PDB file of C-alpha atoms in Angstrom:
ATOM      1  CA  UNK X   1      -0.081  -0.212   0.067  1.00  0.00           C
ATOM      2  CA  UNK X   2       1.719   3.230  -0.981  1.00  0.00           C
ATOM      3  CA  UNK X   3       1.059   6.002   1.801  1.00  0.00           C
ATOM      4  CA  UNK X   4       0.787   9.375  -0.287  1.00  0.00           C
ATOM      5  CA  UNK X   5       2.110  12.003   2.109  1.00  0.00           C
ATOM      6  CA  UNK X   6       4.997   9.162   2.686  1.00  0.00           C
ATOM      7  CA  UNK X   7       5.769   9.292  -0.672  1.00  0.00           C
ATOM      8  CA  UNK X   8       5.823  12.914  -1.488  1.00  0.00           C
ATOM      9  CA  UNK X   9       7.742  13.537   1.875  1.00  0.00           C
ATOM     10  CA  UNK X  10      10.808  11.155   0.703  1.00  0.00           C
ATOM     11  CA  UNK X  11      10.761  12.499  -2.654  1.00  0.00           C
ATOM     12  CA  UNK X  12      11.167  16.257  -1.387  1.00  0.00           C
ATOM     13  CA  UNK X  13      13.393  15.655   0.973  1.00  0.00           C
ATOM     14  CA  UNK X  14      15.753  13.704  -1.383  1.00  0.00           C
ATOM     15  CA  UNK X  15      15.208  16.441  -3.443  1.00  0.00           C
ATOM     16  CA  UNK X  16      16.789  18.806  -0.647  1.00  0.00           C
ATOM     17  CA  UNK X  17      18.928  16.244   1.319  1.00  0.00           C
ATOM     18  CA  UNK X  18      19.605  13.227  -0.556  1.00  0.00           C
ATOM     19  CA  UNK X  19      19.390  10.030   1.441  1.00  0.00           C
ATOM     20  CA  UNK X  20      19.420  11.612   4.675  1.00  0.00           C
ATOM     21  CA  UNK X  21      16.158  14.613   3.923  1.00  0.00           C
ATOM     22  CA  UNK X  22      14.576  11.560   2.043  1.00  0.00           C
ATOM     23  CA  UNK X  23      13.974   9.613   5.229  1.00  0.00           C
ATOM     24  CA  UNK X  24      13.590  12.734   6.926  1.00  0.00           C
ATOM     25  CA  UNK X  25      10.935  13.472   4.780  1.00  0.00           C
ATOM     26  CA  UNK X  26       9.410   9.790   4.852  1.00  0.00           C
ATOM     27  CA  UNK X  27       8.828  10.026   8.810  1.00  0.00           C
ATOM     28  CA  UNK X  28       7.009  13.349   8.564  1.00  0.00           C
ATOM     29  CA  UNK X  29       4.709  12.155   5.443  1.00  0.00           C
ATOM     30  CA  UNK X  30       4.279   9.034   7.392  1.00  0.00           C
ATOM     31  CA  UNK X  31       2.996  10.978  10.673  1.00  0.00           C
ATOM     32  CA  UNK X  32       0.840  13.219   8.193  1.00  0.00           C
ATOM     33  CA  UNK X  33      -0.716  10.131   6.605  1.00  0.00           C
ATOM     34  CA  UNK X  34      -1.399   8.688  10.125  1.00  0.00           C
ATOM     35  CA  UNK X  35      -2.950  11.765  11.466  1.00  0.00           C
ATOM     36  CA  UNK X  36      -5.158  12.439   8.219  1.00  0.00           C
ATOM     37  CA  UNK X  37      -5.661   8.642   8.026  1.00  0.00           C
ATOM     38  CA  UNK X  38      -4.404   8.831   4.253  1.00  0.00           C
ATOM     39  CA  UNK X  39      -4.421   5.130   3.062  1.00  0.00           C
ATOM     40  CA  UNK X  40      -4.584   5.694  -0.625  1.00  0.00           C
ATOM     41  CA  UNK X  41      -3.997   8.300  -3.146  1.00  0.00           C
ATOM     42  CA  UNK X  42      -8.205   8.489  -3.277  1.00  0.00           C
ATOM     43  CA  UNK X  43      -8.173   9.121   0.142  1.00  0.00           C
ATOM     44  CA  UNK X  44      -5.666  12.190  -0.512  1.00  0.00           C
ATOM     45  CA  UNK X  45      -7.803  13.604  -3.304  1.00  0.00           C
ATOM     46  CA  UNK X  46     -10.839  13.219  -1.183  1.00  0.00           C
ATOM     47  CA  UNK X  47      -8.988  15.250   1.264  1.00  0.00           C
ATOM     48  CA  UNK X  48      -8.254  17.894  -1.085  1.00  0.00           C
ATOM     49  CA  UNK X  49     -12.025  18.426  -2.058  1.00  0.00           C
ATOM     50  CA  UNK X  50     -12.006  15.696  -4.953  1.00  0.00           C
ATOM     51  CA  UNK X  51     -14.590  12.904  -5.293  1.00  0.00           C
ATOM     52  CA  UNK X  52     -15.295  11.175  -2.309  1.00  0.00           C
ATOM     53  CA  UNK X  53     -13.753   7.376  -1.914  1.00  0.00           C
ATOM     54  CA  UNK X  54     -16.250   4.618  -2.271  1.00  0.00           C
ATOM     55  CA  UNK X  55     -17.058   2.402   0.676  1.00  0.00           C
ATOM     56  CA  UNK X  56     -16.766  -1.090   0.171  1.00  0.00           C
ATOM     57  CA  UNK X  57     -20.261  -1.572  -0.232  1.00  0.00           C
ATOM     58  CA  UNK X  58     -20.788   1.152  -2.755  1.00  0.00           C
ATOM     59  CA  UNK X  59     -17.583  -1.068  -4.795  1.00  0.00           C
ATOM     60  CA  UNK X  60     -19.613  -3.829  -4.546  1.00  0.00           C
ATOM     61  CA  UNK X  61     -22.604  -2.060  -6.172  1.00  0.00           C
ATOM     62  CA  UNK X  62     -20.358  -1.137  -8.966  1.00  0.00           C
ATOM     63  CA  UNK X  63     -19.256  -4.064  -9.768  1.00  0.00           C
ATOM     64  CA  UNK X  64     -22.613  -5.457  -9.532  1.00  0.00           C
ATOM     65  CA  UNK X  65     -23.846  -2.903 -11.920  1.00  0.00           C
ATOM     66  CA  UNK X  66     -20.901  -3.449 -14.277  1.00  0.00           C
ATOM     67  CA  UNK X  67     -21.859  -7.436 -14.238  1.00  0.00           C
ATOM     68  CA  UNK X  68     -25.866  -6.911 -14.897  1.00  0.00           C
ATOM     69  CA  UNK X  69     -24.890  -4.509 -17.893  1.00  0.00           C
ATOM     70  CA  UNK X  70     -22.084  -6.519 -19.569  1.00  0.00           C
ATOM     71  CA  UNK X  71     -24.668  -9.077 -20.996  1.00  0.00           C
ATOM     72  CA  UNK X  72     -25.942  -6.151 -23.237  1.00  0.00           C
ATOM     73  CA  UNK X  73     -29.146  -4.826 -20.781  1.00  0.00           C
ATOM     74  CA  UNK X  74     -29.918  -5.004 -17.361  1.00  0.00           C
ATOM     75  CA  UNK X  75     -33.023  -7.665 -17.178  1.00  0.00           C
ATOM     76  CA  UNK X  76     -35.343  -7.972 -13.941  1.00  0.00           C
ATOM     77  CA  UNK X  77     -33.267 -10.753 -12.386  1.00  0.00           C
ATOM     78  CA  UNK X  78     -30.585  -8.273 -11.996  1.00  0.00           C
ATOM     79  CA  UNK X  79     -32.321  -5.950 -10.265  1.00  0.00           C
ATOM     80  CA  UNK X  80     -34.139  -8.327  -8.279  1.00  0.00           C
ATOM     81  CA  UNK X  81     -30.606  -9.858  -7.154  1.00  0.00           C
ATOM     82  CA  UNK X  82     -29.045  -6.247  -6.437  1.00  0.00           C
ATOM     83  CA  UNK X  83     -32.455  -5.505  -3.981  1.00  0.00           C
ATOM     84  CA  UNK X  84     -31.364  -8.920  -2.252  1.00  0.00           C
ATOM     85  CA  UNK X  85     -28.055  -7.625  -1.849  1.00  0.00           C
ATOM     86  CA  UNK X  86     -28.902  -4.991  -0.019  1.00  0.00           C
ATOM     87  CA  UNK X  87     -31.316  -6.821   2.106  1.00  0.00           C
ATOM     88  CA  UNK X  88     -28.125  -8.483   2.842  1.00  0.00           C
ATOM     89  CA  UNK X  89     -26.057  -5.897   3.782  1.00  0.00           C
ATOM     90  CA  UNK X  90     -28.958  -4.724   5.753  1.00  0.00           C
ATOM     91  CA  UNK X  91     -28.627  -1.155   4.445  1.00  0.00           C
ATOM     92  CA  UNK X  92     -30.408   2.081   5.273  1.00  0.00           C
ATOM     93  CA  UNK X  93     -32.451   4.327   3.343  1.00  0.00           C
ATOM     94  CA  UNK X  94     -29.020   6.635   2.910  1.00  0.00           C
ATOM     95  CA  UNK X  95     -27.586   3.348   2.290  1.00  0.00           C
ATOM     96  CA  UNK X  96     -29.646   2.275  -0.344  1.00  0.00           C
ATOM     97  CA  UNK X  97     -29.564   5.272  -2.200  1.00  0.00           C
ATOM     98  CA  UNK X  98     -26.082   5.191  -2.235  1.00  0.00           C
ATOM     99  CA  UNK X  99     -25.651   1.464  -3.420  1.00  0.00           C
ATOM    100  CA  UNK X 100     -28.334   2.399  -6.520  1.00  0.00           C
ATOM    101  CA  UNK X 101     -26.264   5.304  -7.439  1.00  0.00           C
ATOM    102  CA  UNK X 102     -23.384   2.918  -7.097  1.00  0.00           C
ATOM    103  CA  UNK X 103     -25.168   0.271  -9.365  1.00  0.00           C
ATOM    104  CA  UNK X 104     -26.012   2.925 -11.832  1.00  0.00           C
ATOM    105  CA  UNK X 105     -22.746   4.174 -11.925  1.00  0.00           C
ATOM    106  CA  UNK X 106     -21.277   0.633 -12.593  1.00  0.00           C
ATOM    107  CA  UNK X 107     -23.951   0.219 -15.623  1.00  0.00           C
ATOM    108  CA  UNK X 108     -22.440   3.100 -17.306  1.00  0.00           C
ATOM    109  CA  UNK X 109     -19.041   1.648 -17.000  1.00  0.00           C
ATOM    110  CA  UNK X 110     -17.221   4.772 -16.363  1.00  0.00           C
ATOM    111  CA  UNK X 111     -15.963   4.084 -12.894  1.00  0.00           C
ATOM    112  CA  UNK X 112     -12.542   2.549 -12.605  1.00  0.00           C
ATOM    113  CA  UNK X 113     -12.434  -0.032  -9.847  1.00  0.00           C
ATOM    114  CA  UNK X 114      -8.864  -1.316 -10.132  1.00  0.00           C
ATOM    115  CA  UNK X 115      -7.745   0.589  -6.876  1.00  0.00           C
ATOM    116  CA  UNK X 116     -10.919  -0.073  -5.262  1.00  0.00           C
ATOM    117  CA  UNK X 117     -10.116  -4.036  -5.935  1.00  0.00           C
ATOM    118  CA  UNK X 118      -6.425  -3.336  -4.639  1.00  0.00           C
ATOM    119  CA  UNK X 119      -7.905  -2.030  -1.304  1.00  0.00           C
ATOM    120  CA  UNK X 120      -9.911  -5.127  -1.014  1.00  0.00           C
ATOM    121  CA  UNK X 121      -7.108  -7.394  -1.442  1.00  0.00           C
ATOM    122  CA  UNK X 122      -6.003  -6.270   2.025  1.00  0.00           C
ATOM    123  CA  UNK X 123      -9.059  -7.924   3.426  1.00  0.00           C
ATOM    124  CA  UNK X 124      -9.532 -11.334   2.280  1.00  0.00           C
ATOM    125  CA  UNK X 125     -12.975 -12.435   4.271  1.00  0.00           C
ATOM    126  CA  UNK X 126     -14.322  -8.940   2.745  1.00  0.00           C
ATOM    127  CA  UNK X 127     -12.959  -9.951  -1.131  1.00  0.00           C
ATOM    128  CA  UNK X 128     -14.147 -13.425  -1.040  1.00  0.00           C
ATOM    129  CA  UNK X 129     -17.655 -11.620   0.185  1.00  0.00           C
ATOM    130  CA  UNK X 130     -17.739  -9.340  -2.627  1.00  0.00           C
ATOM    131  CA  UNK X 131     -16.511 -12.155  -5.452  1.00  0.00           C
ATOM    132  CA  UNK X 132     -19.431 -14.374  -4.197  1.00  0.00           C
ATOM    133  CA  UNK X 133     -22.047 -11.518  -4.538  1.00  0.00           C
ATOM    134  CA  UNK X 134     -20.812 -10.897  -7.994  1.00  0.00           C
ATOM    135  CA  UNK X 135     -21.058 -14.765  -8.975  1.00  0.00           C
ATOM    136  CA  UNK X 136     -24.646 -14.440  -7.606  1.00  0.00           C
ATOM    137  CA  UNK X 137     -25.381 -11.251  -9.866  1.00  0.00           C
ATOM    138  CA  UNK X 138     -23.475 -13.054 -12.874  1.00  0.00           C
ATOM    139  CA  UNK X 139     -26.069 -16.163 -12.533  1.00  0.00           C
ATOM    140  CA  UNK X 140     -29.034 -13.751 -11.612  1.00  0.00           C
ATOM    141  CA  UNK X 141     -30.676 -14.889 -15.029  1.00  0.00           C
ATOM    142  CA  UNK X 142     -29.971 -18.701 -15.055  1.00  0.00           C
ATOM    143  CA  UNK X 143     -26.782 -18.555 -16.803  1.00  0.00           C
ATOM    144  CA  UNK X 144     -23.762 -16.002 -16.784  1.00  0.00           C
ATOM    145  CA  UNK X 145     -22.319 -14.925 -20.466  1.00  0.00           C
ATOM    146  CA  UNK X 146     -18.817 -14.867 -21.735  1.00  0.00           C
ATOM    147  CA  UNK X 147     -18.170 -11.405 -20.501  1.00  0.00           C
ATOM    148  CA  UNK X 148     -19.633 -11.720 -17.019  1.00  0.00           C
ATOM    149  CA  UNK X 149     -17.464 -14.767 -16.485  1.00  0.00           C
ATOM    150  CA  UNK X 150     -14.304 -12.887 -17.701  1.00  0.00           C
ATOM    151  CA  UNK X 151     -14.940 -10.272 -15.286  1.00  0.00           C
ATOM    152  CA  UNK X 152     -15.140 -12.635 -12.523  1.00  0.00           C
ATOM    153  CA  UNK X 153     -11.663 -13.785 -13.290  1.00  0.00           C
ATOM    154  CA  UNK X 154     -10.184 -10.450 -13.965  1.00  0.00           C
ATOM    155  CA  UNK X 155     -11.285  -9.013 -10.519  1.00  0.00           C
ATOM    156  CA  UNK X 156     -10.738 -12.096  -8.623  1.00  0.00           C
ATOM    157  CA  UNK X 157      -7.162 -12.173  -9.989  1.00  0.00           C
ATOM    158  CA  UNK X 158      -6.656  -8.302  -8.804  1.00  0.00           C
ATOM    159  CA  UNK X 159      -7.996  -9.768  -5.530  1.00  0.00           C
ATOM    160  CA  UNK X 160      -5.315 -12.019  -5.237  1.00  0.00           C
ATOM    161  CA  UNK X 161      -7.442 -15.305  -6.728  1.00  0.00           C
ATOM    162  CA  UNK X 162      -5.843 -17.466  -9.312  1.00  0.00           C
ATOM    163  CA  UNK X 163      -8.319 -17.760 -12.434  1.00  0.00           C
ATOM    164  CA  UNK X 164      -8.868 -21.694 -11.225  1.00  0.00           C
ATOM    165  CA  UNK X 165     -10.094 -20.562  -7.647  1.00  0.00           C
ATOM    166  CA  UNK X 166     -12.256 -18.037  -8.913  1.00  0.00           C
ATOM    167  CA  UNK X 167     -14.078 -20.783 -11.523  1.00  0.00           C
ATOM    168  CA  UNK X 168     -14.388 -23.361  -8.700  1.00  0.00           C
ATOM    169  CA  UNK X 169     -15.940 -20.770  -6.615  1.00  0.00           C
ATOM    170  CA  UNK X 170     -18.427 -19.975  -9.527  1.00  0.00           C
ATOM    171  CA  UNK X 171     -19.036 -23.150  -9.753  1.00  0.00           C
ATOM    172  CA  UNK X 172     -21.075 -23.052  -6.755  1.00  0.00           C
ATOM    173  CA  UNK X 173     -23.449 -20.636  -8.009  1.00  0.00           C
ATOM    174  CA  UNK X 174     -23.935 -22.126 -11.670  1.00  0.00           C
ATOM    175  CA  UNK X 175     -27.300 -23.916 -12.025  1.00  0.00           C
ATOM    176  CA  UNK X 176     -27.411 -28.097 -12.468  1.00  0.00           C
ATOM    177  CA  UNK X 177     -27.691 -29.306 -15.736  1.00  0.00           C
ATOM    178  CA  UNK X 178     -31.070 -30.500 -14.979  1.00  0.00           C
ATOM    179  CA  UNK X 179     -34.784 -30.548 -15.688  1.00  0.00           C
ATOM    180  CA  UNK X 180     -34.900 -26.888 -16.831  1.00  0.00           C
ATOM    181  CA  UNK X 181     -32.527 -28.063 -20.091  1.00  0.00           C
ATOM    182  CA  UNK X 182     -33.921 -29.738 -22.973  1.00  0.00           C
ATOM    183  CA  UNK X 183     -37.524 -29.909 -24.779  1.00  0.00           C
ATOM    184  CA  UNK X 184     -39.359 -29.805 -21.614  1.00  0.00           C
ATOM    185  CA  UNK X 185     -37.796 -27.097 -20.058  1.00  0.00           C
ATOM    186  CA  UNK X 186     -40.817 -24.335 -20.211  1.00  0.00           C
ATOM    187  CA  UNK X 187     -43.240 -26.830 -18.796  1.00  0.00           C
ATOM    188  CA  UNK X 188     -41.202 -27.502 -15.985  1.00  0.00           C
ATOM    189  CA  UNK X 189     -40.757 -23.649 -15.790  1.00  0.00           C
ATOM    190  CA  UNK X 190     -44.211 -23.400 -15.175  1.00  0.00           C
ATOM    191  CA  UNK X 191     -44.344 -25.937 -12.712  1.00  0.00           C
ATOM    192  CA  UNK X 192     -41.243 -24.795 -10.584  1.00  0.00           C
ATOM    193  CA  UNK X 193     -42.869 -21.125 -10.523  1.00  0.00           C
ATOM    194  CA  UNK X 194     -46.439 -22.695  -9.795  1.00  0.00           C
ATOM    195  CA  UNK X 195     -48.047 -21.067 -12.604  1.00  0.00           C
ATOM    196  CA  UNK X 196     -50.006 -21.744 -15.692  1.00  0.00           C
ATOM    197  CA  UNK X 197     -49.089 -20.768 -19.504  1.00  0.00           C
ATOM    198  CA  UNK X 198     -52.306 -18.629 -19.476  1.00  0.00           C
ATOM    199  CA  UNK X 199     -51.046 -16.581 -16.191  1.00  0.00           C
ATOM    200  CA  UNK X 200     -50.629 -12.672 -17.030  1.00  0.00           C
ATOM    201  CA  UNK X 201     -46.994 -11.230 -16.912  1.00  0.00           C
ATOM    202  CA  UNK X 202     -47.781  -9.790 -13.561  1.00  0.00           C
ATOM    203  CA  UNK X 203     -48.875 -12.763 -11.684  1.00  0.00           C
ATOM    204  CA  UNK X 204     -45.921 -14.498 -13.397  1.00  0.00           C
ATOM    205  CA  UNK X 205     -43.591 -11.761 -11.619  1.00  0.00           C
ATOM    206  CA  UNK X 206     -45.244 -12.002  -8.019  1.00  0.00           C
ATOM    207  CA  UNK X 207     -45.092 -16.005  -8.154  1.00  0.00           C
ATOM    208  CA  UNK X 208     -41.228 -15.338  -8.946  1.00  0.00           C
ATOM    209  CA  UNK X 209     -40.583 -12.904  -6.191  1.00  0.00           C
ATOM    210  CA  UNK X 210     -42.320 -14.351  -3.471  1.00  0.00           C
ATOM    211  CA  UNK X 211     -40.515 -17.911  -4.138  1.00  0.00           C
ATOM    212  CA  UNK X 212     -37.473 -15.587  -4.493  1.00  0.00           C
ATOM    213  CA  UNK X 213     -37.858 -14.489  -1.315  1.00  0.00           C
ATOM    214  CA  UNK X 214     -38.931 -17.746   0.465  1.00  0.00           C
ATOM    215  CA  UNK X 215     -35.946 -19.848  -0.967  1.00  0.00           C
ATOM    216  CA  UNK X 216     -33.218 -17.349  -0.916  1.00  0.00           C
ATOM    217  CA  UNK X 217     -30.082 -18.540   1.148  1.00  0.00           C
ATOM    218  CA  UNK X 218     -29.407 -15.007   2.378  1.00  0.00           C
ATOM    219  CA  UNK X 219     -32.327 -15.612   4.767  1.00  0.00           C
ATOM    220  CA  UNK X 220     -29.963 -18.770   6.437  1.00  0.00           C
ATOM    221  CA  UNK X 221     -27.515 -16.628   7.225  1.00  0.00           C
ATOM    222  CA  UNK X 222     -26.923 -16.305  11.091  1.00  0.00           C
ATOM    223  CA  UNK X 223     -29.630 -19.054  11.522  1.00  0.00           C
ATOM    224  CA  UNK X 224     -26.911 -22.127  12.261  1.00  0.00           C
ATOM    225  CA  UNK X 225     -27.814 -23.544   9.192  1.00  0.00           C
ATOM    226  CA  UNK X 226     -25.684 -26.312   7.564  1.00  0.00           C
ATOM    227  CA  UNK X 227     -23.615 -25.873   4.421  1.00  0.00           C
ATOM    228  CA  UNK X 228     -25.417 -28.484   2.835  1.00  0.00           C
ATOM    229  CA  UNK X 229     -28.737 -26.458   3.388  1.00  0.00           C
ATOM    230  CA  UNK X 230     -27.075 -23.476   2.133  1.00  0.00           C
ATOM    231  CA  UNK X 231     -26.128 -25.022  -0.771  1.00  0.00           C
ATOM    232  CA  UNK X 232     -29.393 -26.327  -1.407  1.00  0.00           C
ATOM    233  CA  UNK X 233     -31.209 -22.979  -1.063  1.00  0.00           C
ATOM    234  CA  UNK X 234     -28.408 -21.619  -3.379  1.00  0.00           C
ATOM    235  CA  UNK X 235     -29.419 -24.242  -5.874  1.00  0.00           C
ATOM    236  CA  UNK X 236     -32.970 -23.640  -5.538  1.00  0.00           C
ATOM    237  CA  UNK X 237     -32.705 -19.863  -6.224  1.00  0.00           C
ATOM    238  CA  UNK X 238     -30.841 -20.546  -9.092  1.00  0.00           C
ATOM    239  CA  UNK X 239     -33.450 -22.966 -10.641  1.00  0.00           C
ATOM    240  CA  UNK X 240     -36.061 -19.825  -9.948  1.00  0.00           C
ATOM    241  CA  UNK X 241     -33.567 -17.538 -11.864  1.00  0.00           C
ATOM    242  CA  UNK X 242     -33.572 -19.937 -14.560  1.00  0.00           C
ATOM    243  CA  UNK X 243     -37.256 -20.768 -14.725  1.00  0.00           C
ATOM    244  CA  UNK X 244     -38.323 -17.137 -14.519  1.00  0.00           C
ATOM    245  CA  UNK X 245     -36.069 -16.236 -17.792  1.00  0.00           C
ATOM    246  CA  UNK X 246     -37.113 -19.125 -19.721  1.00  0.00           C
ATOM    247  CA  UNK X 247     -40.938 -18.162 -19.028  1.00  0.00           C
ATOM    248  CA  UNK X 248     -40.001 -14.170 -19.537  1.00  0.00           C
ATOM    249  CA  UNK X 249     -38.671 -15.003 -22.997  1.00  0.00           C
ATOM    250  CA  UNK X 250     -41.447 -16.998 -24.225  1.00  0.00           C
ATOM    251  CA  UNK X 251     -44.066 -14.909 -23.107  1.00  0.00           C
ATOM    252  CA  UNK X 252     -42.092 -11.501 -24.455  1.00  0.00           C
ATOM    253  CA  UNK X 253     -41.811  -9.596 -21.228  1.00  0.00           C
TER     254      UNK X 253
END
């Protein structure tokens, strides 16, 4: 991690008095960094009146927005997944507004994330949480596209994960090759959502959201549920996403 005032102090000291000056300048700069809590160049820009540094949860929603848009357009499943992530983090009204803004900035693709990922790399537990949330978003519509998978691997590597490790993590969230594939997938999707082929779009959406809320693995957090039960809930959620995607495409909404 580069402490900005330390680097500036060392450079200025070296220019004035060679190595002894660099050492003294670095010590003075380090004291300034600690006093002002400057952890990066982004924090220094914020102190100087620049754009505020994103909090970790805002960084997450920037990434989620980028993933959602990477397939071409943001779909209902992506929006629902973003809402679930807000619930999981127990964001208040102000936090939700910031998360929505960050999600929209991620969709626009103008927010640079490399520096944020380098910061998160120093927090392994937080880094894994971010990658898991990104996996959930990537498969929010039942399947992840090539662009989404490439983003996951790229971000994972910036967080210190190998490509193989990221792919293994993503495998926990990829739906099974099961009943929702093949000629009978549409009838099976209707069965999973508990709707008929004649149901209105509003009824289908309501059934999907109700089941998603009931089976989402985040509801098991803090309940002492076994890893097997969490995996089962995760699998069920993916099946619901995929079923909804199949029905939505068939009905054209």
